[in-house]
Coordinates of N, CA and C in Angstrom, one line a residue:
M18 N 0.5 6.4 58.2 CA 0.0 6.7 59.5 C 0.1 5.5 60.3
R19 N 0.7 5.5 61.5 CA 0.8 4.4 62.3 C -0.5 4.1 63.1
E20 N -0.8 2.9 63.4 CA -2.0 2.5 64.0 C -2.3 3.2 65.3
E21 N -1.2 3.4 66.1 CA -1.4 4.1 67.4 C -1.9 5.5 67.3
E22 N -1.7 6.1 66.1 CA -2.2 7.5 65.9 C -3.7 7.5 65.6
L23 N -4.3 6.3 65.4 CA -5.7 6.2 65.1 C -6.6 5.8 66.2
V24 N -6.0 5.7 67.4 CA -6.8 5.4 68.6 C -7.9 6.4 68.8
G25 N -9.1 5.9 69.2 CA -10.2 6.9 69.4 C -11.0 7.2 68.2
L26 N -10.6 6.8 67.1 CA -11.4 7.0 65.9 C -12.5 6.0 65.7
A27 N -13.6 6.3 65.1 CA -14.7 5.4 64.9 C -14.3 4.3 63.8
V28 N -13.5 4.7 62.9 CA -13.0 3.8 61.8 C -11.5 3.9 61.7
K29 N -10.9 2.8 61.8 CA -9.4 2.7 61.6 C -9.1 2.1 60.3
V30 N -8.1 2.7 59.6 CA -7.6 2.1 58.4 C -6.2 1.5 58.7
L31 N -6.1 0.2 58.6 CA -4.9 -0.5 59.0 C -4.1 -0.8 57.7
V32 N -3.0 -0.2 57.5 CA -2.1 -0.4 56.4 C -1.3 -1.7 56.5
H33 N -1.4 -2.6 55.5 CA -0.7 -3.9 55.5 C 0.1 -4.0 54.2
R34 N 1.1 -4.8 54.3 CA 1.9 -5.2 53.1 C 1.3 -6.6 52.7
F35 N 0.9 -6.6 51.4 CA 0.4 -7.9 50.8 C 1.4 -8.3 49.7
G36 N 2.4 -9.1 50.1 CA 3.4 -9.4 49.1 C 4.3 -8.2 48.8
A37 N 4.3 -7.8 47.6 CA 5.1 -6.6 47.2 C 4.3 -5.4 47.2
A38 N 3.0 -5.5 47.5 CA 2.1 -4.3 47.4 C 1.6 -3.9 48.8
W39 N 1.3 -2.6 48.9 CA 0.7 -2.0 50.1 C -0.8 -1.9 49.9
G40 N -1.5 -2.3 50.9 CA -3.0 -2.1 50.9 C -3.5 -1.8 52.2
Y41 N -4.8 -1.9 52.4 CA -5.4 -1.5 53.7 C -6.5 -2.4 54.1
D42 N -6.8 -2.4 55.3 CA -8.0 -3.1 55.9 C -8.7 -2.1 56.8
L43 N -10.0 -2.3 56.9 CA -10.8 -1.4 57.8 C -11.2 -2.1 59.1
A44 N -11.2 -1.3 60.2 CA -11.7 -1.8 61.4 C -12.7 -0.7 62.0
V45 N -13.9 -1.1 62.1 CA -14.9 -0.2 62.6 C -14.9 -0.4 64.1
T46 N -14.6 0.7 64.9 CA -14.4 0.5 66.3 C -15.5 1.2 67.1
A47 N -16.5 1.7 66.5 CA -17.6 2.3 67.2 C -18.9 1.9 66.6
K48 N -19.9 1.6 67.4 CA -21.2 1.3 66.9 C -21.9 2.4 66.1
N49 N -21.5 3.6 66.5 CA -22.2 4.7 65.8 C -21.3 5.3 64.6
A50 N -20.4 4.5 64.1 CA -19.5 4.9 63.0 C -20.4 5.3 61.8
S51 N -20.0 6.3 61.1 CA -20.8 6.8 60.0 C -20.0 6.6 58.7
V52 N -20.6 6.9 57.6 CA -19.9 6.8 56.3 C -18.9 7.9 56.3
Q53 N -19.2 9.1 56.9 CA -18.2 10.2 56.9 C -17.0 9.8 57.7
D54 N -17.2 9.0 58.8 CA -16.0 8.5 59.5 C -15.1 7.6 58.6
Y55 N -15.8 6.8 57.8 CA -15.0 6.0 56.9 C -14.3 6.8 55.9
L56 N -14.9 7.8 55.3 CA -14.3 8.7 54.3 C -13.1 9.5 54.9
D57 N -13.3 10.0 56.2 CA -12.3 10.7 56.8 C -11.1 9.8 57.1
A58 N -11.3 8.6 57.5 CA -10.2 7.7 57.7 C -9.4 7.4 56.4
L59 N -10.2 7.1 55.4 CA -9.5 6.8 54.1 C -8.7 8.0 53.6
N60 N -9.3 9.2 53.7 CA -8.6 10.4 53.2 C -7.3 10.7 54.1
R61 N -7.3 10.4 55.4 CA -6.1 10.5 56.2 C -5.0 9.6 55.7
V62 N -5.4 8.3 55.4 CA -4.4 7.4 54.9 C -3.9 7.8 53.5
F63 N -4.8 8.2 52.6 CA -4.4 8.5 51.2 C -3.5 9.8 51.2
A64 N -3.6 10.6 52.2 CA -2.7 11.8 52.3 C -1.3 11.4 52.7
G65 N -1.1 10.2 53.2 CA 0.2 9.7 53.6 C 1.0 9.0 52.4
P66 N 1.9 8.2 52.8 CA 2.7 7.4 51.8 C 1.7 6.6 50.9
A67 N 2.1 6.5 49.6 CA 1.3 5.9 48.6 C 1.0 4.4 48.9
L68 N -0.2 4.0 48.7 CA -0.6 2.6 48.7 C -0.4 2.1 47.3
T69 N -0.4 0.8 47.1 CA -0.3 0.3 45.8 C -1.7 0.5 45.1
R70 N -1.7 1.0 43.9 CA -3.0 1.2 43.2 C -3.1 0.1 42.2
T71 N -4.3 -0.6 42.3 CA -4.5 -1.7 41.4 C -5.1 -1.3 40.1
R72 N -5.8 -0.1 40.1 CA -6.4 0.3 38.8 C -5.4 1.1 37.9
R73 N -4.4 1.8 38.5 CA -3.4 2.5 37.8 C -2.1 2.5 38.6
P74 N -1.4 1.4 38.6 CA -0.2 1.3 39.4 C 0.8 2.3 39.3
E75 N 0.9 2.9 38.1 CA 2.0 3.9 37.9 C 1.7 5.3 38.6
A76 N 0.5 5.5 39.0 CA 0.1 6.8 39.7 C 0.5 6.7 41.1
Q77 N 1.3 7.6 41.6 CA 1.7 7.6 43.0 C 0.8 8.3 43.9
S78 N -0.2 9.1 43.4 CA -1.2 9.7 44.3 C -2.4 10.0 43.4
C79 N -3.4 10.5 44.1 CA -4.6 10.9 43.4 C -4.4 12.1 42.5
R80 N -3.6 13.0 42.9 CA -3.3 14.2 42.1 C -2.7 13.8 40.8
G81 N -3.3 14.3 39.7 CA -2.8 14.0 38.4 C -3.2 12.7 37.8
C82 N -3.9 11.9 38.5 CA -4.5 10.6 38.0 C -6.0 10.9 37.7
D83 N -6.4 10.7 36.5 CA -7.7 11.0 36.1 C -8.5 9.8 35.8
R84 N -8.1 8.6 36.3 CA -8.7 7.4 36.0 C -10.2 7.4 36.4
C85 N -10.5 7.8 37.6 CA -11.9 7.8 38.1 C -12.7 8.8 37.4
C86 N -12.1 9.8 36.8 CA -12.9 10.8 36.1 C -13.6 10.3 34.8
A87 N -13.2 9.2 34.3 CA -13.8 8.6 33.1 C -14.8 7.6 33.4
E88 N -15.0 7.3 34.7 CA -16.0 6.3 35.1 C -17.4 7.0 35.3
R89 N -18.4 6.2 35.3 CA -19.8 6.7 35.7 C -19.7 7.0 37.1
A90 N -20.2 8.2 37.5 CA -20.1 8.7 38.9 C -21.5 8.9 39.5
P91 N -22.1 7.9 40.1 CA -23.4 8.1 40.7 C -23.2 9.0 41.9
L92 N -24.2 9.9 42.2 CA -24.2 10.8 43.3 C -25.2 10.4 44.3
T93 N -24.8 10.5 45.6 CA -25.8 10.5 46.7 C -26.5 11.8 46.8
V94 N -27.5 11.9 47.5 CA -28.2 13.2 47.8 C -27.2 14.1 48.5
I95 N -26.5 13.6 49.4 CA -25.5 14.4 50.2 C -24.4 14.9 49.2
D96 N -23.9 14.0 48.3 CA -22.9 14.5 47.3 C -23.5 15.7 46.5
A97 N -24.7 15.6 46.0 CA -25.3 16.6 45.2 C -25.4 17.9 46.0
F98 N -25.8 17.8 47.3 CA -25.9 19.0 48.1 C -24.6 19.7 48.3
V99 N -23.6 18.9 48.7 CA -22.2 19.4 49.0 C -21.6 20.0 47.7
L100 N -21.8 19.4 46.6 CA -21.3 19.9 45.3 C -22.1 21.2 44.9
S101 N -23.4 21.2 45.2 CA -24.1 22.5 44.8 C -23.5 23.6 45.6
Q102 N -23.2 23.4 46.8 CA -22.6 24.5 47.6 C -21.1 24.8 47.1
A103 N -20.4 23.8 46.8 CA -19.0 24.0 46.4 C -18.9 24.7 45.0
T104 N -19.9 24.5 44.2 CA -19.9 25.2 42.9 C -20.6 26.5 42.8
G105 N -21.1 26.9 44.0 CA -21.8 28.2 44.1 C -23.2 28.3 43.4
C106 N -23.8 27.1 43.2 CA -25.1 27.1 42.6 C -26.1 27.7 43.5
R107 N -27.1 28.3 43.0 CA -28.2 29.0 43.8 C -29.0 27.9 44.5
S108 N -29.2 26.7 43.9 CA -30.0 25.7 44.5 C -29.6 24.3 44.1
L109 N -30.1 23.3 44.7 CA -29.9 22.0 44.3 C -30.3 21.7 42.9
S110 N -31.5 22.3 42.6 CA -32.0 22.1 41.2 C -31.1 22.8 40.2
D111 N -30.6 23.9 40.5 CA -29.6 24.6 39.6 C -28.4 23.7 39.4
F112 N -27.8 23.1 40.5 CA -26.7 22.2 40.3 C -27.0 21.0 39.4
L113 N -28.2 20.4 39.7 CA -28.6 19.2 38.9 C -28.7 19.6 37.4
D114 N -29.3 20.7 37.1 CA -29.4 21.1 35.7 C -28.1 21.4 35.0
R115 N -27.1 21.9 35.8 CA -25.8 22.3 35.2 C -24.8 21.2 35.1
Y116 N -24.8 20.3 36.2 CA -23.7 19.4 36.3 C -24.1 17.9 36.4
A117 N -25.3 17.6 36.3 CA -25.7 16.2 36.5 C -26.7 15.7 35.5
Y118 N -26.8 14.4 35.4 CA -27.9 13.7 34.7 C -28.8 13.1 35.7
V119 N -30.1 13.3 35.5 CA -31.1 12.7 36.4 C -32.0 11.8 35.5
A120 N -32.0 10.5 35.9 CA -32.9 9.5 35.1 C -33.9 9.0 36.1
V121 N -35.1 9.0 35.8 CA -36.2 8.4 36.6 C -36.8 7.3 35.9
T122 N -36.8 6.1 36.5 CA -37.4 4.9 36.0 C -38.3 4.3 37.1
G123 N -39.6 4.6 37.0 CA -40.5 4.2 38.0 C -40.2 4.8 39.4
P124 N -40.0 4.0 40.4 CA -39.6 4.6 41.7 C -38.1 4.9 41.9
V125 N -37.3 4.6 40.9 CA -35.9 4.7 41.0 C -35.4 6.0 40.3
V126 N -34.6 6.8 41.1 CA -34.0 8.0 40.6 C -32.5 7.8 40.6
D127 N -31.9 8.0 39.4 CA -30.5 7.8 39.3 C -29.8 9.1 38.9
I128 N -28.9 9.6 39.8 CA -28.3 10.9 39.6 C -26.8 10.6 39.4
T129 N -26.3 11.1 38.3 CA -24.8 10.9 38.0 C -24.2 12.2 37.5
L130 N -22.9 12.3 37.7 CA -22.2 13.5 37.3 C -22.2 13.6 35.8
R131 N -22.4 14.7 35.2 CA -22.3 14.9 33.8 C -20.9 14.7 33.3
R132 N -20.8 14.2 32.1 CA -19.5 14.0 31.4 C -19.5 14.8 30.1
L133 N -18.4 15.3 29.7 CA -18.3 16.1 28.5 C -18.1 15.1 27.3
T134 N -18.0 15.7 26.1 CA -17.9 14.8 24.9 C -16.7 13.9 24.9
D135 N -15.7 14.3 25.7 CA -14.5 13.4 25.7 C -14.6 12.2 26.7
G136 N -15.8 12.2 27.3 CA -16.1 11.0 28.2 C -15.7 11.3 29.7
Y137 N -15.0 12.4 29.9 CA -14.5 12.7 31.3 C -15.5 13.6 32.0
C138 N -15.4 13.5 33.3 CA -16.2 14.3 34.3 C -16.2 15.8 34.0
V139 N -17.3 16.4 34.1 CA -17.4 17.9 33.9 C -16.4 18.7 34.9
F140 N -16.0 18.1 36.0 CA -15.2 18.8 36.9 C -13.7 18.5 36.7
L141 N -13.3 17.7 35.8 CA -11.9 17.5 35.5 C -11.3 18.7 34.8
D142 N -10.2 19.2 35.4 CA -9.4 20.2 34.8 C -8.5 19.5 33.7
R143 N -8.8 19.7 32.5 CA -8.2 18.9 31.4 C -6.7 19.2 31.3
Q144 N -6.2 20.4 31.6 CA -4.8 20.7 31.6 C -4.0 20.1 32.7
K145 N -4.5 20.2 33.9 CA -3.8 19.7 35.1 C -4.1 18.3 35.4
R146 N -5.1 17.7 34.8 CA -5.6 16.4 35.1 C -6.0 16.2 36.5
T147 N -6.6 17.2 37.1 CA -7.0 17.2 38.5 C -8.4 17.6 38.6
C148 N -9.0 17.3 39.7 CA -10.4 17.6 40.0 C -10.6 19.0 40.5
R149 N -11.5 19.8 39.8 CA -11.7 21.2 40.2 C -12.5 21.3 41.5
V150 N -13.1 20.3 41.9 CA -13.9 20.3 43.2 C -13.3 19.2 44.1
Y151 N -12.0 19.0 44.2 CA -11.4 17.9 44.9 C -11.9 17.8 46.3
N152 N -11.9 18.9 47.0 CA -12.3 18.9 48.5 C -13.8 18.5 48.7
A153 N -14.6 18.6 47.6 CA -16.0 18.3 47.7 C -16.4 17.1 46.8
R154 N -15.4 16.4 46.4 CA -15.7 15.3 45.4 C -16.6 14.3 46.0
P155 N -17.4 13.6 45.2 CA -18.4 12.7 45.6 C -17.8 11.4 46.3
F156 N -18.6 10.7 47.0 CA -18.3 9.5 47.7 C -17.6 8.5 46.8
V157 N -18.2 8.3 45.6 CA -17.6 7.3 44.7 C -16.2 7.7 44.3
C158 N -15.9 9.0 44.1 CA -14.6 9.4 43.7 C -13.6 9.3 44.9
Q159 N -14.0 9.5 46.1 CA -13.2 9.4 47.2 C -12.8 7.9 47.5
T160 N -13.6 7.0 47.1 CA -13.4 5.6 47.4 C -12.8 4.8 46.2
F161 N -12.6 5.5 45.1 CA -12.1 4.8 43.8 C -10.7 4.2 44.1

């Protein structure tokens, strides 16, 4: 995506060449920019030509790359809410019981996505190596 196509957005992602690799830089252009503006900007760029991946250079796109699915995936409250809707759960509590781990240590509450015995995320389609809730995937997965 060319920079001029990004005019008027709260967050711009500027694609740069760093030696032999392609990467990006962020420019926040509005005082009221939100985390969602950041995610929207990243996802627009990731939908275009492939950037150089430092964690799995052989992967040309997110599709079929399951690298992030083996990592610990902490959830924000918004992530949990969005995923509870995407999975058709009756309530947030139902979602947490079925798909998350919740650990409470004093005043700290840690919510992470459940992983199966193979160590991969509960939402990974093992055959296709893709996320079954891709459009609702958590913040940490979108920014991996």
